[in-house]
Amino acid sequence: MSSNLSDISHDQLAVRRQKLADLREKGVDPFRTDFQPTHFSSEAVAAFVDGAEPEEQPAVSVAGRLVVIRKMGKAQFVKIQDQAGIIQIYVRLDGIGAEEYADFKKLDLGDIIGVEGQLFQTKTGEISIRATKYALVSKSLRPLPEKFHGLTDTEQKYRQRHLDLIMNKDSRERFFNRSRIVSGIRRYLEERSFLEVETPVFQTIAGGAAAKPFVTHHNSLDRDFFMRISLELYLKRLLVGGFDRVFEIGRNFRNEGISRRHNPEFTMLEVYQAYSDYRGMMELIQGLIRHLVTDVLGGKEIKMPNGEVIDFMGEWREAKYKDLVCEKVGDPDWFSKSKEEKLAKTKELGLDCQPDWEDYEVSNEVFGKLIEPYLIQPTFVTHLPKELCPLAKITKDDDSTIDVFELCIGGMEIAPAYSEQNDPDVQREMFEKQAGEETQDMDEDFLETLEYGMPPAGGLGMGIDRIVILLTEAENIRDVILYPQLRS
RNA sequence: GGGUCGAUAGCUCAAUCGGUAGAGCAGUUGCCUUUUAAGCAAUUGGUUCUGGGUUCGAGUCCCAGUCGGCCUACCA
């Protein structure tokens, strides 16, 4: 149309800008707000009546982004995409009128349009809409990535997730499922009388785990705060406060390396139930995960990247930490051996343990490197050494271990749970032992709270990102976090 | 933080030994009233990530940087 269009024909942005200007000149609003669809794409497809006469098929109106355009002279097939999926539209010159059709031909891939029309089935059987009216709703000024390969450049996928979501069905479905998983968790817990709460992100002592926190500054108070590294200590205060069943789904922040399994901000579920213990938490987490697999995700088989199927419905293995370690090193007396002997053996096994490590750290290296990555089927690892966690109850008949489990699935630590330590004096002692290291500041306020009396309780944590990795068969934590951390 | 591989058109990718940077899609123009990565014909489009260096000549070799992938380290 414009005489200078040929000058800019190589520049897709300029071409679209020109089309936008032409529309405005004609008095067309390229960003109108008055289009109301009656159906999502999937609902429209479902509204098709099998066997009904063509003229009896329902009329619908839908809206979405143009993702396919196939022009054939005086008719074209296009596809639009909305949250629910994609639907095909058949637009004919004699269906919408000559002037309208001329404008329709000027639409670009990526434009958001609304369409009214009657459902029909093409000769290849695809349920489509025969357009009687259309409206440009939002003009798109930038070209979309290539239609067949989609957007594959990982950096762009993460930095411009909107493009990834437009172009890649896998990605769209994965985040859809993440959302369903999170709401499935809420539903499951609410049905069991758990209250959802929110606790502070800014904390004066970042407790509940041993990780390096981020530091931030409050201007008017003129003091630094830490961003939380765990939800634990505030939720336990609520147990003291009389909330017997509480949970929080919240962001934690750890100032550590970024990897395939680590993002500096990640989402945790923590659950606390009074008058329960780690055994009770086993039942809770098993029921919860099975609920997610069957009811939320429809019972689809879940595989590891290597093809191994994870069996969520069978019996879940239970194994003691020490038994697993002794078995792996081939020595039933491993835990009574000297550190020198342990170091020699771990070297033989190809591990690089440092001489200045504590005894339990050497054993834990065996667990972390040689055992956990191979626990593919759901496994509760129980009776961990007490040095690994100061917040759990000591096992009654073995004061070297604690009443906890670590649920491992797919070679990942998915959910730890404890019988929570509620004796304020023992808790103080455990903290003091750790305070000697660099790990944890004493949270005096928390200890004082415990002195009012905390009911016996089971507590459970679950990394939401990791369970989503597992259940959506992702390979990288970045594929389940909409906007993962990247440099600058 | 360390190691290693990578960055070429809007997107997905080529480019032999260091010798004129190409293709498909998208775009533009024309044809096409049931297409399915629609088809046919023509055609536009490049600071080869940035900055240095070697060379008659650098997308290609060297150095530094930026960003990213993978591995690794830190992460009860």
JSON list of C-alpha atoms (C1' of nucleotides) in Angstrom, two decimals, chain B residues 2-76:
[
{"chain": "B", "resi": 2, "resn": "G", "atom": "C1'", "xyz": [37.78, -23.48, 38.77]},
{"chain": "B", "resi": 3, "resn": "G", "atom": "C1'", "xyz": [37.64, -26.40, 34.09]},
{"chain": "B", "resi": 4, "resn": "U", "atom": "C1'", "xyz": [35.60, -26.85, 29.34]},
{"chain": "B", "resi": 5, "resn": "C", "atom": "C1'", "xyz": [32.64, -25.83, 24.98]},
{"chain": "B", "resi": 6, "resn": "G", "atom": "C1'", "xyz": [30.04, -22.12, 22.50]},
{"chain": "B", "resi": 7, "resn": "A", "atom": "C1'", "xyz": [28.04, -16.99, 20.32]},
{"chain": "B", "resi": 8, "resn": "U", "atom": "C1'", "xyz": [27.13, -16.13, 12.17]},
{"chain": "B", "resi": 9, "resn": "A", "atom": "C1'", "xyz": [20.31, -12.67, 9.03]},
{"chain": "B", "resi": 10, "resn": "G", "atom": "C1'", "xyz": [14.22, -11.65, 13.24]},
{"chain": "B", "resi": 11, "resn": "C", "atom": "C1'", "xyz": [14.43, -17.45, 14.24]},
{"chain": "B", "resi": 12, "resn": "U", "atom": "C1'", "xyz": [16.81, -22.53, 13.16]},
{"chain": "B", "resi": 13, "resn": "C", "atom": "C1'", "xyz": [21.37, -23.67, 11.13]},
{"chain": "B", "resi": 14, "resn": "A", "atom": "C1'", "xyz": [25.65, -24.03, 7.07]},
{"chain": "B", "resi": 15, "resn": "A", "atom": "C1'", "xyz": [30.49, -21.88, 5.50]},
{"chain": "B", "resi": 16, "resn": "U", "atom": "C1'", "xyz": [36.43, -27.36, 3.32]},
{"chain": "B", "resi": 17, "resn": "C", "atom": "C1'", "xyz": [43.45, -25.64, 4.49]},
{"chain": "B", "resi": 18, "resn": "G", "atom": "C1'", "xyz": [43.00, -18.55, 6.58]},
{"chain": "B", "resi": 19, "resn": "G", "atom": "C1'", "xyz": [40.76, -16.67, 0.33]},
{"chain": "B", "resi": 20, "resn": "U", "atom": "C1'", "xyz": [33.80, -13.12, -2.60]},
{"chain": "B", "resi": 21, "resn": "A", "atom": "C1'", "xyz": [29.46, -15.25, 4.36]},
{"chain": "B", "resi": 22, "resn": "G", "atom": "C1'", "xyz": [24.89, -19.26, 2.34]},
{"chain": "B", "resi": 23, "resn": "A", "atom": "C1'", "xyz": [20.07, -22.11, 3.13]},
{"chain": "B", "resi": 24, "resn": "G", "atom": "C1'", "xyz": [15.14, -22.99, 5.32]},
{"chain": "B", "resi": 25, "resn": "C", "atom": "C1'", "xyz": [11.45, -20.35, 7.96]},
{"chain": "B", "resi": 26, "resn": "A", "atom": "C1'", "xyz": [9.86, -15.23, 8.74]},
{"chain": "B", "resi": 27, "resn": "G", "atom": "C1'", "xyz": [9.56, -10.48, 5.68]},
{"chain": "B", "resi": 28, "resn": "U", "atom": "C1'", "xyz": [8.38, -8.02, 0.75]},
{"chain": "B", "resi": 29, "resn": "U", "atom": "C1'", "xyz": [5.82, -8.60, -4.41]},
{"chain": "B", "resi": 30, "resn": "G", "atom": "C1'", "xyz": [2.67, -11.67, -7.47]},
{"chain": "B", "resi": 31, "resn": "C", "atom": "C1'", "xyz": [-0.64, -16.39, -8.15]},
{"chain": "B", "resi": 32, "resn": "C", "atom": "C1'", "xyz": [-3.86, -19.58, -5.36]},
{"chain": "B", "resi": 33, "resn": "U", "atom": "C1'", "xyz": [-11.65, -20.34, -1.82]},
{"chain": "B", "resi": 34, "resn": "U", "atom": "C1'", "xyz": [-10.46, -26.98, 2.78]},
{"chain": "B", "resi": 35, "resn": "U", "atom": "C1'", "xyz": [-4.80, -25.84, 4.30]},
{"chain": "B", "resi": 36, "resn": "U", "atom": "C1'", "xyz": [-1.75, -29.06, 8.24]},
{"chain": "B", "resi": 37, "resn": "A", "atom": "C1'", "xyz": [6.06, -27.20, 8.80]},
{"chain": "B", "resi": 38, "resn": "A", "atom": "C1'", "xyz": [0.30, -25.56, 2.76]},
{"chain": "B", "resi": 39, "resn": "G", "atom": "C1'", "xyz": [2.14, -24.85, -2.43]},
{"chain": "B", "resi": 40, "resn": "C", "atom": "C1'", "xyz": [4.33, -22.05, -6.84]},
{"chain": "B", "resi": 41, "resn": "A", "atom": "C1'", "xyz": [7.40, -17.78, -8.75]},
{"chain": "B", "resi": 42, "resn": "A", "atom": "C1'", "xyz": [10.43, -13.59, -7.72]},
{"chain": "B", "resi": 43, "resn": "U", "atom": "C1'", "xyz": [12.98, -10.83, -4.00]},
{"chain": "B", "resi": 44, "resn": "U", "atom": "C1'", "xyz": [15.02, -7.92, 0.46]},
{"chain": "B", "resi": 45, "resn": "G", "atom": "C1'", "xyz": [17.95, -8.75, 4.61]},
{"chain": "B", "resi": 46, "resn": "G", "atom": "C1'", "xyz": [24.94, -9.43, 7.71]},
{"chain": "B", "resi": 47, "resn": "U", "atom": "C1'", "xyz": [29.49, -4.20, 12.31]},
{"chain": "B", "resi": 48, "resn": "U", "atom": "C1'", "xyz": [29.93, -12.97, 11.86]},
{"chain": "B", "resi": 49, "resn": "C", "atom": "C1'", "xyz": [29.10, -10.94, 20.53]},
{"chain": "B", "resi": 50, "resn": "U", "atom": "C1'", "xyz": [32.82, -6.70, 21.91]},
{"chain": "B", "resi": 51, "resn": "G", "atom": "C1'", "xyz": [37.94, -4.82, 21.88]},
{"chain": "B", "resi": 52, "resn": "G", "atom": "C1'", "xyz": [42.87, -5.68, 20.54]},
{"chain": "B", "resi": 53, "resn": "G", "atom": "C1'", "xyz": [46.67, -8.65, 17.75]},
{"chain": "B", "resi": 54, "resn": "U", "atom": "C1'", "xyz": [48.98, -11.95, 13.71]},
{"chain": "B", "resi": 55, "resn": "U", "atom": "C1'", "xyz": [48.47, -11.89, 8.22]},
{"chain": "B", "resi": 56, "resn": "C", "atom": "C1'", "xyz": [48.64, -9.57, 1.52]},
{"chain": "B", "resi": 57, "resn": "G", "atom": "C1'", "xyz": [43.91, -11.40, 3.41]},
{"chain": "B", "resi": 58, "resn": "A", "atom": "C1'", "xyz": [40.37, -13.39, 9.66]},
{"chain": "B", "resi": 59, "resn": "G", "atom": "C1'", "xyz": [33.56, -15.85, 10.66]},
{"chain": "B", "resi": 60, "resn": "U", "atom": "C1'", "xyz": [37.94, -19.20, 10.81]},
{"chain": "B", "resi": 61, "resn": "C", "atom": "C1'", "xyz": [44.38, -18.30, 14.19]},
{"chain": "B", "resi": 62, "resn": "C", "atom": "C1'", "xyz": [46.18, -15.63, 19.07]},
{"chain": "B", "resi": 63, "resn": "C", "atom": "C1'", "xyz": [45.05, -12.43, 23.61]},
{"chain": "B", "resi": 64, "resn": "A", "atom": "C1'", "xyz": [41.47, -9.95, 26.74]},
{"chain": "B", "resi": 65, "resn": "G", "atom": "C1'", "xyz": [36.44, -9.10, 27.93]},
{"chain": "B", "resi": 66, "resn": "U", "atom": "C1'", "xyz": [30.84, -9.92, 27.92]},
{"chain": "B", "resi": 67, "resn": "C", "atom": "C1'", "xyz": [26.99, -13.49, 27.94]},
{"chain": "B", "resi": 68, "resn": "G", "atom": "C1'", "xyz": [25.48, -18.61, 27.83]},
{"chain": "B", "resi": 69, "resn": "G", "atom": "C1'", "xyz": [25.67, -24.37, 28.00]},
{"chain": "B", "resi": 70, "resn": "C", "atom": "C1'", "xyz": [27.91, -28.52, 30.46]},
{"chain": "B", "resi": 71, "resn": "C", "atom": "C1'", "xyz": [31.12, -30.38, 34.41]},
{"chain": "B", "resi": 72, "resn": "U", "atom": "C1'", "xyz": [32.96, -29.07, 39.17]},
{"chain": "B", "resi": 73, "resn": "A", "atom": "C1'", "xyz": [33.11, -26.42, 43.96]},
{"chain": "B", "resi": 74, "resn": "C", "atom": "C1'", "xyz": [29.96, -24.09, 47.97]},
{"chain": "B", "resi": 75, "resn": "C", "atom": "C1'", "xyz": [24.84, -25.78, 49.43]},
{"chain": "B", "resi": 76, "resn": "A", "atom": "C1'", "xyz": [22.85, -30.31, 57.37]}
]
